[in-house]
PDB file of C-alpha atoms in Angstrom:
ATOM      1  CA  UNK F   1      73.169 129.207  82.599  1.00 33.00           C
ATOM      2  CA  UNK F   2      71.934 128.893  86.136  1.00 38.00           C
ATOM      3  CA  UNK F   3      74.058 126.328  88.038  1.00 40.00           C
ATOM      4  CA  UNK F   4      72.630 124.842  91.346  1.00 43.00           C
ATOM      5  CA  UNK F   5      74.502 122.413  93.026  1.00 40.00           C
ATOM      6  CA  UNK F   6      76.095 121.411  89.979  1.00 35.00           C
ATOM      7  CA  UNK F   7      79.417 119.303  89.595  1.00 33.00           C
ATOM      8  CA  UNK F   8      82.475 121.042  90.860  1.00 35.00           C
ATOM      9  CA  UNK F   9      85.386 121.119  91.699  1.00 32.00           C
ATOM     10  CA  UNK F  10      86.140 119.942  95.644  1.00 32.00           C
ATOM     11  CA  UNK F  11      87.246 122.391  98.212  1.00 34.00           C
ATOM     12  CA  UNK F  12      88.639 122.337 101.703  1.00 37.00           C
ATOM     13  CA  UNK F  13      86.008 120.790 103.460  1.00 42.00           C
ATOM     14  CA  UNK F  14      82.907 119.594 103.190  1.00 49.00           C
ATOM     15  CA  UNK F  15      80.419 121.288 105.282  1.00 80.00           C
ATOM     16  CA  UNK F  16      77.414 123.455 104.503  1.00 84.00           C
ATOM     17  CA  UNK F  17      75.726 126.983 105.665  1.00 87.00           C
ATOM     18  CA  UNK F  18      71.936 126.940 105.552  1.00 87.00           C
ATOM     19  CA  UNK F  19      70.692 129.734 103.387  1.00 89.00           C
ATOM     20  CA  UNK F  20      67.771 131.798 104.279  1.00 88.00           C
ATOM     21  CA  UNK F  21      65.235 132.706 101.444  1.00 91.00           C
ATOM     22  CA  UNK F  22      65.369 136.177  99.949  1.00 91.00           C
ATOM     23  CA  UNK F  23      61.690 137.805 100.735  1.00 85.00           C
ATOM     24  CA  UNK F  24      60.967 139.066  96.776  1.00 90.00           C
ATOM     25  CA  UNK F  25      58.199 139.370  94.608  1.00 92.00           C
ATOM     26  CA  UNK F  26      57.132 135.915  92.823  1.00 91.00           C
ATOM     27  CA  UNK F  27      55.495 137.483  89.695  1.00 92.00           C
ATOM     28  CA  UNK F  28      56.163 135.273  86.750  1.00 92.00           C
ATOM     29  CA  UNK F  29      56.031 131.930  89.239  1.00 93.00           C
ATOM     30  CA  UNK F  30      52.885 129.885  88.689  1.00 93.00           C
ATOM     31  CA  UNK F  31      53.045 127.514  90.986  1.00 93.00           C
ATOM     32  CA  UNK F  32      54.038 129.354  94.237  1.00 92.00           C
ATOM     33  CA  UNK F  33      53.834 126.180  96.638  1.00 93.00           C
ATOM     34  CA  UNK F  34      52.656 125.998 100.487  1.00 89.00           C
ATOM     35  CA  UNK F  35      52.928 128.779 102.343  1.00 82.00           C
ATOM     36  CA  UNK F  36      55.789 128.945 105.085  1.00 77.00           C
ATOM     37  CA  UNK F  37      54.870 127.059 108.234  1.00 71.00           C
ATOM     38  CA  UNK F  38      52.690 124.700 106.192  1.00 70.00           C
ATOM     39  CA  UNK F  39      52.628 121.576 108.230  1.00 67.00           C
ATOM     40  CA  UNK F  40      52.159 119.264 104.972  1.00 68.00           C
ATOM     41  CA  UNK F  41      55.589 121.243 103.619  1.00 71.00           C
ATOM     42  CA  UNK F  42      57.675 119.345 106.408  1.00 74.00           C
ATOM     43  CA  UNK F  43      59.044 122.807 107.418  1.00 75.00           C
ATOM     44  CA  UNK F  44      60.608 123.667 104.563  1.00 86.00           C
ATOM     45  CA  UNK F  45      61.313 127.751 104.180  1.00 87.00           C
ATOM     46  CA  UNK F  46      59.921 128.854 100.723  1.00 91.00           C
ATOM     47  CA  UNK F  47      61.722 131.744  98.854  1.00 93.00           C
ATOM     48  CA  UNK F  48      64.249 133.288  96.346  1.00 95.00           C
ATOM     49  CA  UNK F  49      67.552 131.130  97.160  1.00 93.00           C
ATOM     50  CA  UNK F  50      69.711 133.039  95.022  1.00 90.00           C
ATOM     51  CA  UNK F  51      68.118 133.018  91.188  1.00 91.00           C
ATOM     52  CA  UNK F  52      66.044 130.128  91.945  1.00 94.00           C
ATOM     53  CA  UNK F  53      62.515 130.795  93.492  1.00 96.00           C
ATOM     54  CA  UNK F  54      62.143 127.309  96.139  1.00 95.00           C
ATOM     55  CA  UNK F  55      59.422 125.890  97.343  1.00 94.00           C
ATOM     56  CA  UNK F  56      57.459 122.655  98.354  1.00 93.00           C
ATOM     57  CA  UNK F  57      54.580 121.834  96.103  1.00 93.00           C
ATOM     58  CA  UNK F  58      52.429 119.043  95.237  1.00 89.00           C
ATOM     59  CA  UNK F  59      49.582 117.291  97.230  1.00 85.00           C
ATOM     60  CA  UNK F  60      49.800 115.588 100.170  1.00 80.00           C
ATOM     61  CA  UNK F  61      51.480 112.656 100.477  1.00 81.00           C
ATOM     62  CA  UNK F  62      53.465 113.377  96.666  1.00 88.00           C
ATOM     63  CA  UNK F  63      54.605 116.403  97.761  1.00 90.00           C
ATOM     64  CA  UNK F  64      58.247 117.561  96.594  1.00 93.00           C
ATOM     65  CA  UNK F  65      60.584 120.431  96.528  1.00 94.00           C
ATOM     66  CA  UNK F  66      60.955 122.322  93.168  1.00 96.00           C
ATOM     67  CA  UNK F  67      63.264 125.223  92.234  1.00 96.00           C
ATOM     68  CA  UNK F  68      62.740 127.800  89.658  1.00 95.00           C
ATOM     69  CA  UNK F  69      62.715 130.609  87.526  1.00 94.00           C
ATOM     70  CA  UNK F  70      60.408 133.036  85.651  1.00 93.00           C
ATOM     71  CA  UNK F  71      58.755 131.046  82.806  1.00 92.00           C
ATOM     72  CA  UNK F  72      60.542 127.763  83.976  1.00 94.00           C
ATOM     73  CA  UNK F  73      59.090 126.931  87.560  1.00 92.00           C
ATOM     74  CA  UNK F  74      60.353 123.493  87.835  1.00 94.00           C
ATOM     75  CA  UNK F  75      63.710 123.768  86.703  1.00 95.00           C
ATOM     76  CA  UNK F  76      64.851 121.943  89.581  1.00 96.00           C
ATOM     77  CA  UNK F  77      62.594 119.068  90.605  1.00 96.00           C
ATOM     78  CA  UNK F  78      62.918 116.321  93.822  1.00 96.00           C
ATOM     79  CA  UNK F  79      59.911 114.712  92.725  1.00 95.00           C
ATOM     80  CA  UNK F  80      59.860 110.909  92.857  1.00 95.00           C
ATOM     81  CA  UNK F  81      63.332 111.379  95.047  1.00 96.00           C
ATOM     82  CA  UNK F  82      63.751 110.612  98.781  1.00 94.00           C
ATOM     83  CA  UNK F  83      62.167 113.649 100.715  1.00 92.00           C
ATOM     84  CA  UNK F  84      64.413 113.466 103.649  1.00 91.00           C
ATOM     85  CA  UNK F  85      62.575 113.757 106.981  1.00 89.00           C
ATOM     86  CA  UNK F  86      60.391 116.613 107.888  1.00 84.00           C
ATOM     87  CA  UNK F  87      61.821 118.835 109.552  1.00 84.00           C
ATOM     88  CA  UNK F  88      65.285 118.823 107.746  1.00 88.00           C
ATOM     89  CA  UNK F  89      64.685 120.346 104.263  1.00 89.00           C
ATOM     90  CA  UNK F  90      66.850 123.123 103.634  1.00 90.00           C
ATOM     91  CA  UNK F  91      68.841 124.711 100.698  1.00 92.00           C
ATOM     92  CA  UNK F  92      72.595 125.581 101.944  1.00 91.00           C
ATOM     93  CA  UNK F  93      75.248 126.690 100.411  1.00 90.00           C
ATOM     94  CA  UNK F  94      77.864 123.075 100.310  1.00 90.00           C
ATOM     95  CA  UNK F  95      81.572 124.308 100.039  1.00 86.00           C
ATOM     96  CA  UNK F  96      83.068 123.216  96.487  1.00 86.00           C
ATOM     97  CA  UNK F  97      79.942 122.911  94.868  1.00 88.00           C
ATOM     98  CA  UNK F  98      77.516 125.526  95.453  1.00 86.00           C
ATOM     99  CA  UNK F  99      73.897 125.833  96.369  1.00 88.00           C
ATOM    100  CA  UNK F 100      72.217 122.300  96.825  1.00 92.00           C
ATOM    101  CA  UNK F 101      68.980 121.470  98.005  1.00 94.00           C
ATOM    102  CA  UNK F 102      69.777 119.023 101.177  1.00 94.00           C
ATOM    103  CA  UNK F 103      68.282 117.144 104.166  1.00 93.00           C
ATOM    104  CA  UNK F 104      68.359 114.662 106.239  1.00 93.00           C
ATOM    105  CA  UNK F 105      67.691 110.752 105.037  1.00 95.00           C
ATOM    106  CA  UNK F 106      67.492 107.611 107.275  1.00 92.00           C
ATOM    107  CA  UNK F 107      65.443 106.350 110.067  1.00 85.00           C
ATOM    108  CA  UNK F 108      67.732 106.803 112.510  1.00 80.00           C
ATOM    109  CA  UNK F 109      66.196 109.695 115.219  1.00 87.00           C
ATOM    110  CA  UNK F 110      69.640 111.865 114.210  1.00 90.00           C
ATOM    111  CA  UNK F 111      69.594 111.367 110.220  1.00 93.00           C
ATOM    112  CA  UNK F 112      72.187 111.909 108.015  1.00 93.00           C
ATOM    113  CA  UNK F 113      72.458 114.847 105.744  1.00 93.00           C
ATOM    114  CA  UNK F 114      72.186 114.241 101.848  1.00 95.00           C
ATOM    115  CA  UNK F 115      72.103 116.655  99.251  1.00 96.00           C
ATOM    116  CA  UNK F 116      70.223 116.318  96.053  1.00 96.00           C
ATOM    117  CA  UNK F 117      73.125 117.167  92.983  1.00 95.00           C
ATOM    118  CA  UNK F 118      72.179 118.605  89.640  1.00 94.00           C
ATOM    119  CA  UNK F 119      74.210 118.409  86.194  1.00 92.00           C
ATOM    120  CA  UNK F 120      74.790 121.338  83.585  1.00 90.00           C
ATOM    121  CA  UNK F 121      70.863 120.574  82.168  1.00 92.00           C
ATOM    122  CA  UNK F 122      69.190 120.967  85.545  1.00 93.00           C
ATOM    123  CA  UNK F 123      68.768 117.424  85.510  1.00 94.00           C
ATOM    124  CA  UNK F 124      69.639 115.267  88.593  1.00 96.00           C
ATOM    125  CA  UNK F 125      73.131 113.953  88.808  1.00 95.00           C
ATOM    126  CA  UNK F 126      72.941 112.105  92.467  1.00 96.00           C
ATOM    127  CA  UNK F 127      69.792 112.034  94.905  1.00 97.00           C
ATOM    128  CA  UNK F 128      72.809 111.171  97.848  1.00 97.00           C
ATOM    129  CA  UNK F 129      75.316 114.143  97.008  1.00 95.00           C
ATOM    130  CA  UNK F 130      77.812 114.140  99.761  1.00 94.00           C
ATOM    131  CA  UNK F 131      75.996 111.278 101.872  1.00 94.00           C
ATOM    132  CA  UNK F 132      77.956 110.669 104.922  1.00 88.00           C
ATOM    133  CA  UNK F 133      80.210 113.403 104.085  1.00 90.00           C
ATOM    134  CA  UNK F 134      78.356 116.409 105.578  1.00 90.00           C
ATOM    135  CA  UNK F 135      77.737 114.527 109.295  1.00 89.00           C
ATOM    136  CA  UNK F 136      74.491 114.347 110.580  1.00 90.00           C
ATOM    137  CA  UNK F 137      71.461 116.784 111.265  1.00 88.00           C
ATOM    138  CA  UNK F 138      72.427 117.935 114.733  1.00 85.00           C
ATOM    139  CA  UNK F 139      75.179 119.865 113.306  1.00 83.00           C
ATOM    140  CA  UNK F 140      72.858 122.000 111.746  1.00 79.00           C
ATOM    141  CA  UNK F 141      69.715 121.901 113.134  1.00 70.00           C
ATOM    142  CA  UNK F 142      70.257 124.713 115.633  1.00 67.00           C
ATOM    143  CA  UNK F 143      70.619 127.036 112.538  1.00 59.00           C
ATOM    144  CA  UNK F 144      67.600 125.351 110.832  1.00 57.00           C
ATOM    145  CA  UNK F 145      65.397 125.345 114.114  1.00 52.00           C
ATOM    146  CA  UNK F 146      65.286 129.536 113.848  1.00 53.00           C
ATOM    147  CA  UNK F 147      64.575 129.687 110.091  1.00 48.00           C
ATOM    148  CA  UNK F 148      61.643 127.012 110.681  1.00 45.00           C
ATOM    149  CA  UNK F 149      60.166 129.547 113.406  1.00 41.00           C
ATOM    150  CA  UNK F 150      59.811 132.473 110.650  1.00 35.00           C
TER     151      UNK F 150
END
């Protein structure tokens, strides 16, 4: 089974590492997404984040971020979930529970990270994994800000 961001058990501290995609082939993914750099994709990187194949997809304004696999492209979904702000959408790798699509939620100009939480059957557990927990954007957005210039 494929586990993203699924329940754990809590480690140490909470903070994340933004991944950067894996450049592969997507043969066997039907719906590839936007492109990277895609203004309408918020500036979300699309790729291979681990066995998952991410990407934003959609049309503008119900676009959404979906993970998947070969012969299962939406495993993961965010669609009809908070989006986050552009600008802030990011998977990272969240100490004690793996690989989690995050970003940031909130109106405020520095938002708060979230994290979008899946169970065992891909299905999601908590659209506000770790709210509050992780801090707020500008911890991370210096590591964001050079995969968003790819």
């Amino acid at each position: 089974m494929l586990r993203l961001g699924t329940w754990g058990a809590l480690a140490g501290s909470r903070r994340l590492a933004i991944q950067s995609p894996q450049q592969r082939t997507v043969a066997g993914i039907k719906d590839i997404g936007l492109p990277a750099g895609a203004a309408a994709g918020g500036g979300f990187v699309p790729g291979w984040y681990g066995a998952a194949f991410w990407r934003v997809v959609g049309t503008y304004p119900q676009l959404y971020a979906a993970g998947g696999v070969v012969g299962s492209d939406y495993l993961y979904s965010t669609r009809f979930l908070d989006q986050g702000v552009a600008g802030t959408r990011v998977v990272a790798a969240v100490v004690g529970y793996g690989s989690m699509y995050c970003r940031g939620v909130g109106a405020d100009a520095d938002p708060v990270v979230a994290c979008v939480q899946f169970d065992d059957d891909c299905s999601v557990a908590a659209e506000y994994a770790l709210y509050q927990s992780l801090g707020r954007w500008s911890n991370y957005s210096a590591k964001a800000a050079s995969l968003f210039s790819l």
